[in-house]
GROMACS .gro file of C-alpha atoms in nm:
model
  194
    1MET     CA    1  -6.235  -0.590  -0.343
    2LYS     CA    2  -6.087  -0.255  -0.452
    3LYS     CA    3  -5.998  -0.181  -0.090
    4ALA     CA    4  -5.803  -0.510  -0.063
    5TRP     CA    5  -5.607  -0.435  -0.381
    6PHE     CA    6  -5.535  -0.084  -0.259
    7CYS     CA    7  -5.404  -0.219   0.074
    8PHE     CA    8  -5.195  -0.483  -0.107
    9TRP     CA    9  -5.030  -0.231  -0.341
   10SER     CA   10  -4.975   0.018  -0.056
   11VAL     CA   11  -4.797  -0.246   0.152
   12PHE     CA   12  -4.602  -0.362  -0.153
   13LEU     CA   13  -4.483  -0.008  -0.230
   14VAL     CA   14  -4.380   0.051   0.134
   15ILE     CA   15  -4.180  -0.273   0.138
   16LEU     CA   16  -4.028  -0.196  -0.203
   17SER     CA   17  -3.928   0.157  -0.101
   18GLY     CA   18  -3.775   0.021   0.222
   19PHE     CA   19  -3.580  -0.233   0.021
   20PHE     CA   20  -3.448   0.038  -0.214
   21PHE     CA   21  -3.357   0.255   0.084
   22LEU     CA   22  -3.151  -0.028   0.237
   23ILE     CA   23  -2.974  -0.089  -0.093
   24TRP     CA   24  -2.907   0.284  -0.135
   25ASP     CA   25  -2.775   0.311   0.221
   26TYR     CA   26  -2.550   0.009   0.178
   27TRP     CA   27  -2.425   0.140  -0.156
   28GLN     CA   28  -2.341   0.473   0.007
   29GLN     CA   29  -2.200   0.342   0.336
   30GLY     CA   30  -2.036   0.016   0.224
   31PRO     CA   31  -1.721   0.167   0.072
   32LYS     CA   32  -1.695   0.421   0.355
   33GLN     CA   33  -1.708   0.141   0.611
   34GLU     CA   34  -1.433  -0.040   0.425
   35GLY     CA   35  -1.229   0.280   0.436
   36GLU     CA   36  -1.280   0.311   0.812
   37MET     CA   37  -1.174  -0.053   0.862
   38ALA     CA   38  -0.861   0.009   0.653
   39LYS     CA   39  -0.785   0.324   0.855
   40ALA     CA   40  -0.814   0.126   1.179
   41ALA     CA   41  -0.578  -0.144   1.046
   42PHE     CA   42  -0.318   0.110   0.931
   43THR     CA   43  -0.344   0.311   1.254
   44ALA     CA   44  -0.274  -0.008   1.452
   45TYR     CA   45   0.022  -0.084   1.223
   46THR     CA   46   0.176   0.262   1.270
   47ALA     CA   47   0.129   0.241   1.648
   48LYS     CA   48   0.327  -0.087   1.650
   49TRP     CA   49   0.590   0.076   1.428
   50LYS     CA   50   0.641   0.362   1.674
   51GLN     CA   51   0.693   0.107   1.953
   52GLN     CA   52   0.928  -0.100   1.733
   53GLN     CA   53   0.703  -0.407   1.766
   54PHE     CA   54   0.833  -0.552   1.440
   55SER     CA   55   0.707  -0.905   1.503
   56ASP     CA   56   0.351  -0.776   1.549
   57MET     CA   57   0.390  -0.555   1.241
   58TYR     CA   58   0.471  -0.863   1.034
   59GLU     CA   59   0.136  -1.020   1.125
   60GLN     CA   60  -0.039  -0.729   0.950
   61LEU     CA   61   0.142  -0.780   0.618
   62SER     CA   62  -0.039  -0.899   0.306
   63LEU     CA   63   0.011  -1.252   0.178
   64ASP     CA   64   0.210  -1.114  -0.117
   65ALA     CA   65   0.445  -0.926   0.117
   66LYS     CA   66   0.486  -1.233   0.340
   67ALA     CA   67   0.577  -1.438   0.032
   68LYS     CA   68   0.866  -1.198  -0.039
   69VAL     CA   69   1.008  -1.170   0.313
   70SER     CA   70   1.002  -1.413   0.605
   71LYS     CA   71   0.914  -1.302   0.954
   72GLU     CA   72   1.273  -1.353   1.070
   73GLU     CA   73   1.412  -1.146   0.781
   74PHE     CA   74   1.155  -0.871   0.837
   75VAL     CA   75   1.220  -0.841   1.210
   76SER     CA   76   1.597  -0.875   1.169
   77ARG     CA   77   1.610  -0.610   0.897
   78TYR     CA   78   1.419  -0.352   1.100
   79GLU     CA   79   1.617  -0.427   1.417
   80ASN     CA   80   1.954  -0.415   1.239
   81ILE     CA   81   1.880  -0.093   1.053
   82TYR     CA   82   1.725   0.085   1.349
   83SER     CA   83   2.004  -0.020   1.586
   84GLY     CA   84   2.270   0.060   1.323
   85ILE     CA   85   2.149   0.417   1.284
   86GLU     CA   86   2.072   0.441   1.657
   87ALA     CA   87   1.709   0.524   1.584
   88THR     CA   88   1.516   0.710   1.854
   89HIS     CA   89   1.199   0.917   1.865
   90ILE     CA   90   1.033   0.722   1.585
   91SER     CA   91   0.723   0.904   1.467
   92VAL     CA   92   0.490   0.751   1.209
   93GLU     CA   93   0.192   0.972   1.134
   94PRO     CA   94  -0.083   0.841   0.903
   95LEU     CA   95  -0.215   1.116   0.677
   96TYR     CA   96  -0.592   1.078   0.645
   97ASN     CA   97  -0.730   1.369   0.445
   98GLU     CA   98  -1.087   1.276   0.356
   99ASP     CA   99  -1.324   0.981   0.328
  100VAL     CA  100  -1.135   0.678   0.207
  101VAL     CA  101  -1.289   0.431  -0.034
  102PRO     CA  102  -1.133   0.137  -0.219
  103GLY     CA  103  -1.007   0.210  -0.569
  104GLU     CA  104  -1.112   0.024  -0.883
  105ASP     CA  105  -0.851  -0.242  -0.803
  106GLY     CA  106  -1.004  -0.291  -0.455
  107LYS     CA  107  -0.698  -0.150  -0.278
  108ILE     CA  108  -0.674   0.149  -0.047
  109SER     CA  109  -0.373   0.383  -0.033
  110PHE     CA  110  -0.261   0.596   0.259
  111HIS     CA  111   0.027   0.837   0.287
  112TYR     CA  112   0.228   0.856   0.607
  113ARG     CA  113   0.503   1.076   0.743
  114LEU     CA  114   0.799   0.901   0.908
  115SER     CA  115   1.060   1.083   1.111
  116VAL     CA  116   1.343   0.920   1.305
  117GLN     CA  117   1.627   1.069   1.507
  118THR     CA  118   1.959   0.900   1.429
  119PHE     CA  119   2.317   0.929   1.554
  120GLY     CA  120   2.376   1.165   1.262
  121GLU     CA  121   2.104   1.366   1.099
  122PRO     CA  122   1.733   1.296   1.143
  123ILE     CA  123   1.556   1.102   0.870
  124SER     CA  124   1.218   1.231   0.757
  125PHE     CA  125   1.009   1.142   0.453
  126THR     CA  126   0.655   1.088   0.334
  127GLY     CA  127   0.573   0.739   0.214
  128LYS     CA  128   0.276   0.558   0.065
  129ALA     CA  129   0.118   0.243   0.201
  130ILE     CA  130  -0.115   0.023  -0.001
  131LEU     CA  131  -0.365  -0.195   0.183
  132VAL     CA  132  -0.545  -0.498   0.043
  133LYS     CA  133  -0.847  -0.681   0.181
  134GLU     CA  134  -0.763  -1.047   0.241
  135THR     CA  135  -0.856  -1.342   0.455
  136GLN     CA  136  -0.576  -1.470   0.677
  137ASN     CA  137  -0.624  -1.726   0.956
  138ASP     CA  138  -1.002  -1.721   0.896
  139LYS     CA  139  -1.011  -1.344   0.951
  140GLN     CA  140  -1.096  -1.099   0.674
  141ASP     CA  141  -0.930  -0.763   0.723
  142TRP     CA  142  -0.712  -0.502   0.556
  143TYR     CA  143  -0.343  -0.593   0.533
  144ILE     CA  144  -0.037  -0.385   0.445
  145ASN     CA  145   0.129  -0.454   0.110
  146TRP     CA  146   0.475  -0.385   0.259
  147ASN     CA  147   0.794  -0.324   0.064
  148PRO     CA  148   1.144  -0.201   0.167
  149SER     CA  149   1.061   0.161   0.080
  150PHE     CA  150   0.882   0.175   0.417
  151LEU     CA  151   1.232   0.181   0.571
  152LEU     CA  152   1.383   0.435   0.330
  153PRO     CA  153   1.216   0.579   0.018
  154GLU     CA  154   1.454   0.438  -0.246
  155LEU     CA  155   1.523   0.103  -0.080
  156GLU     CA  156   1.425  -0.204  -0.284
  157HIS     CA  157   1.420  -0.580  -0.227
  158GLY     CA  158   1.776  -0.712  -0.215
  159ASP     CA  159   1.934  -0.376  -0.134
  160LYS     CA  160   2.168  -0.368   0.163
  161LEU     CA  161   2.239  -0.084   0.400
  162ARG     CA  162   2.569  -0.020   0.567
  163VAL     CA  163   2.644   0.237   0.832
  164ASN     CA  164   3.004   0.349   0.870
  165THR     CA  165   3.145   0.603   1.106
  166PHE     CA  166   3.476   0.771   1.043
  167ARG     CA  167   3.698   0.950   1.288
  168PRO     CA  168   3.743   1.304   1.168
  169LYS     CA  169   4.092   1.425   1.084
  170ARG     CA  170   4.212   1.713   1.289
  171GLY     CA  171   4.292   2.014   1.082
  172GLU     CA  172   4.620   2.196   1.114
  173VAL     CA  173   4.630   2.531   1.288
  174LEU     CA  174   4.870   2.793   1.157
  175ASP     CA  175   4.989   3.115   1.319
  176ARG     CA  176   5.006   3.451   1.140
  177ALA     CA  177   5.344   3.369   0.993
  178GLY     CA  178   5.216   3.039   0.848
  179ARG     CA  179   5.399   2.819   1.102
  180ARG     CA  180   5.216   2.513   1.220
  181VAL     CA  181   5.085   2.549   1.573
  182ALA     CA  182   4.880   2.228   1.578
  183VAL     CA  183   4.933   1.935   1.342
  184THR     CA  184   4.746   1.612   1.275
  185SER     CA  185   4.998   1.374   1.429
  186ARG     CA  186   5.325   1.358   1.618
  187LYS     CA  187   5.494   1.194   1.323
  188ALA     CA  188   5.401   1.488   1.102
  189ALA     CA  189   5.530   1.726   1.367
  190ALA     CA  190   5.863   1.537   1.385
  191ASN     CA  191   5.893   1.551   1.006
  192GLN     CA  192   5.840   1.927   1.017
  193GLY     CA  193   6.109   1.970   1.280
  194LEU     CA  194   5.871   2.096   1.549
   0.00000   0.00000   0.00000
């Protein structure tokens, strides 16, 4: 009888310790796995951004972001801004420093570095993306809580961008005596008696 009880308790302790090990492993790995899933989602998003696949980018937005901007507005805004500044060589680099785990609010934040060549000076800044875990179209995944600061750091909803180019004025060239050698227009030259 004592042997049966000993076997019972031995088996019970082995099963109990296995159960605690599984819980411990899940508790340790669960948040890390969520972080890896969020990294994969954001990496896919930045790859689409580099290729200017704005329509596909919209599909990865959170429900809250989609409620604030329609797909047509989102795609149109990116296309208009990027064509207006003659954007080329778009580089979006996610900055993953260490293991990523969801915060107390259940969200995950990533920083990214964006650099774009334009017709004028290059644009380069570091931004912050916030990802939320949601279910969309029967698929649970991490989605980007997008806002206009992804385009430019200080841009907000409702802000408009305008790109203007101005023809430079030609400066006047003077000789040593202070006489005009080159002037800005023929009319000015006629007025000066040249």
